[in-house]
Amino acid sequence: MLQSLSIERTKTKKRQPAADQLGFGNYYTDHMFIMDYEAGRGWHSPRIIPYQPIVLDPAAKVFHYGQTIFEGLKAYKTEDGRVLLFRPRKNFERMNRSNERLSVPEVPVDDCIEAMKQLIAVDRDWIPTAPSTSLYVRPFIIATQPQLGVAPSTHYQFIVIMSPVGAYYSEGVNPVKIFVESEYVRSVKGGVGEAKTAGNYAAGLKAQELAKDKGYSQVLWLDGVHRKYIEEVGSMNVFFKINGTVHTPALNGSILDGVTRRSIIELLGHWNVPVVERPISIEELYEASRKGELEEAFGTGTAAVISPVGELNWQDDVLVINGGQTGELSKKLYDTLTGIQMGKLADPYDWMVEAVSAPVKA
Ligand SMILES: *Cc1c(COP(=O)(O)O)cnc(C)c1O
C-alpha cells in the first residue's frame, strides 16, 4: 500500500518555537500523514502533505458517535544525529486492539510504522534536542462517513501529526499531588477503558477540573463497581513500592495497557526488583502507609515517562508519600528509561527503533 506514498512539501516553512517555549502539544510540524479507508477497498491513498486543516462533512460519524482512536509516542534525536522511536510496534498493535473494540478497521502495522518514519524524516529539523524535549507523534483515526445512523462508519481517515514537546509538567519531574476520585469513574470492565478512544478522556475532564480547583494536578481513578480498587492516575498507569515490592493494578479490562507500564515491569524484572500485578485497594494503600511500608508511588506514560506522586487525598484523608520527595527507585527508573530513549544509555532490550539514521558527514 505504501508503494504509492506521495510527498508534497510545504512552500512556507513555519518558524519553530524556542525550546523553553514548547510545553506539551502547542506547536505542530510542517507536514502530516493521511490515508483513507473505504469499505470494500481498504486503506488507500497514503500521502504526506503540508500540515493543514481537514475538511469534514458535519454529519461525519466521528462528531456524533465518537468513533475515533488515538495513539501517542515519542521520537528522540541522539547526539550523533540519529532519530529513535520507543517501541513503535507496541503502539500500532494497541491501536488495532482499540480499533477492534470500536469496530474500526485494522491498520497495517508495518505500513503505519514506515509512514511515520518517512514523515519524521521530512520534518526531522523539528525534533528538539534540549534536555527532556522530544517530538511527540500523534497517530489517530476518525470515522468520516456522513451518515447519522448508529452503525460503524464505512469511511475513515488515519492521520499522523507531530508536535515538538518540552517537559510534560511545567513543574519538572517533581512529585505531584493527586486527588482520589470517589464519585466519578473513568470506565468499567466491558466498556472502552482499555481502548485509547476520545470518550474516555471527555468523561474524565469534570473530575480533573474539580481536582485542579482543589489544588491537585490529577485524579486517581477507582474502579467503577466498588469505588475501591485503584485503576490509573489521570492518563497514566500507576505503581506503588510497598515494603520493597512494586505493585501495580492488574490489567482488568478497564485499565489502559501502557507501553511505559509494560517497560517498567520488564526493567524491574531485569533488576530483580519484585513486581506484582494485582488488584490494589485504596484502603490497603492507606494501611500500608500507616504501617510505614508505603515507600514510593509513581505514574507512568509516554508524555511524562515517570511522574512521582508525593501526596494523595482520599475523602479528605491526606497521605504524604516519601516526605513528598521523588523516591530513589522512581528516579532510577526515570533516568534509565529516558537515558535509553535518548540514546545515551545502552539498549539491552532492543526497545529503540531507528526512524532516521545518522546524517552522512561530509
Ligand atoms: C496512553 C495512556 C496511558 C499510558 O500509556 P503509554 O503507552 O505508556 O503512553 C495510560 N493510561 C491512559 C488512560 C492512557 O490513555
PDB file of C-alpha atoms and ligand atoms in Angstrom, residues 70-73 91 94 136 186 193 195-197 200-201 221 232-237 255-262 300-303 305, ligand 1:
ATOM      1  CA  PHE A  70      -5.581   7.736  19.036  1.00  0.00           C
ATOM      2  CA  GLU A  71      -2.037   6.770  19.929  1.00  0.00           C
ATOM      3  CA  GLY A  72       0.943   8.674  21.299  1.00  0.00           C
ATOM      4  CA  LEU A  73       4.667   8.001  21.100  1.00  0.00           C
ATOM      5  CA  ASN A  91       1.554   1.481  19.762  1.00  0.00           C
ATOM      6  CA  ARG A  94      -2.531  -1.405  20.686  1.00  0.00           C
ATOM      7  CA  TYR A 136       5.549  13.743  20.213  1.00  0.00           C
ATOM      8  CA  ARG A 186     -13.313   6.653  34.230  1.00  0.00           C
ATOM      9  CA  GLY A 193     -11.459   1.813  29.262  1.00  0.00           C
ATOM     10  CA  ALA A 195      -9.176   1.424  24.311  1.00  0.00           C
ATOM     11  CA  LYS A 196      -7.382   4.712  23.627  1.00  0.00           C
ATOM     12  CA  THR A 197     -10.544   6.430  22.470  1.00  0.00           C
ATOM     13  CA  ASN A 200     -12.664   8.115  27.997  1.00  0.00           C
ATOM     14  CA  TYR A 201     -10.946  11.485  28.180  1.00  0.00           C
ATOM     15  CA  TRP A 221      -9.378   6.733  39.467  1.00  0.00           C
ATOM     16  CA  GLU A 232      -4.969   4.741  36.987  1.00  0.00           C
ATOM     17  CA  VAL A 233      -3.694   8.255  37.671  1.00  0.00           C
ATOM     18  CA  GLY A 234      -5.126  10.688  35.097  1.00  0.00           C
ATOM     19  CA  SER A 235      -3.928   9.220  31.829  1.00  0.00           C
ATOM     20  CA  MET A 236      -1.054   7.312  33.390  1.00  0.00           C
ATOM     21  CA  ASN A 237      -0.712   3.838  34.828  1.00  0.00           C
ATOM     22  CA  ILE A 255      -7.291  -0.004  32.596  1.00  0.00           C
ATOM     23  CA  LEU A 256      -5.195   1.089  29.631  1.00  0.00           C
ATOM     24  CA  ASP A 257      -2.335  -1.281  28.765  1.00  0.00           C
ATOM     25  CA  GLY A 258       0.503   1.280  28.759  1.00  0.00           C
ATOM     26  CA  VAL A 259       3.722   0.726  26.826  1.00  0.00           C
ATOM     27  CA  THR A 260       5.594   2.557  29.601  1.00  0.00           C
ATOM     28  CA  ARG A 261       3.869   0.360  32.227  1.00  0.00           C
ATOM     29  CA  ARG A 262       4.951  -2.789  30.379  1.00  0.00           C
ATOM     30  CA  THR A 300       3.871   6.063  34.015  1.00  0.00           C
ATOM     31  CA  GLY A 301       3.039   7.160  30.476  1.00  0.00           C
ATOM     32  CA  THR A 302       4.657   8.316  27.250  1.00  0.00           C
ATOM     33  CA  ALA A 303       4.091  12.014  27.914  1.00  0.00           C
ATOM     34  CA  VAL A 305       7.553   8.934  31.350  1.00  0.00           C
TER      35      VAL A 305
HETATM   36  C1  LIG B   1      -1.930   6.493  26.963  1.00  0.00           C
HETATM   37  C2  LIG B   1      -2.420   6.168  28.307  1.00  0.00           C
HETATM   38  C3  LIG B   1      -1.598   5.590  29.287  1.00  0.00           C
HETATM   39  C4  LIG B   1      -0.124   5.397  29.109  1.00  0.00           C
HETATM   40  O1  LIG B   1       0.213   4.578  28.054  1.00  0.00           O
HETATM   41  P1  LIG B   1       1.671   4.652  27.431  1.00  0.00           P
HETATM   42  O2  LIG B   1       1.623   3.640  26.318  1.00  0.00           O
HETATM   43  O3  LIG B   1       2.615   4.273  28.496  1.00  0.00           O
HETATM   44  O4  LIG B   1       1.860   6.036  26.954  1.00  0.00           O
HETATM   45  C5  LIG B   1      -2.173   5.225  30.488  1.00  0.00           C
HETATM   46  N1  LIG B   1      -3.463   5.442  30.740  1.00  0.00           N
HETATM   47  C6  LIG B   1      -4.278   6.012  29.839  1.00  0.00           C
HETATM   48  C7  LIG B   1      -5.701   6.215  30.177  1.00  0.00           C
HETATM   49  C8  LIG B   1      -3.777   6.404  28.604  1.00  0.00           C
HETATM   50  O5  LIG B   1      -4.560   6.993  27.719  1.00  0.00           O
END
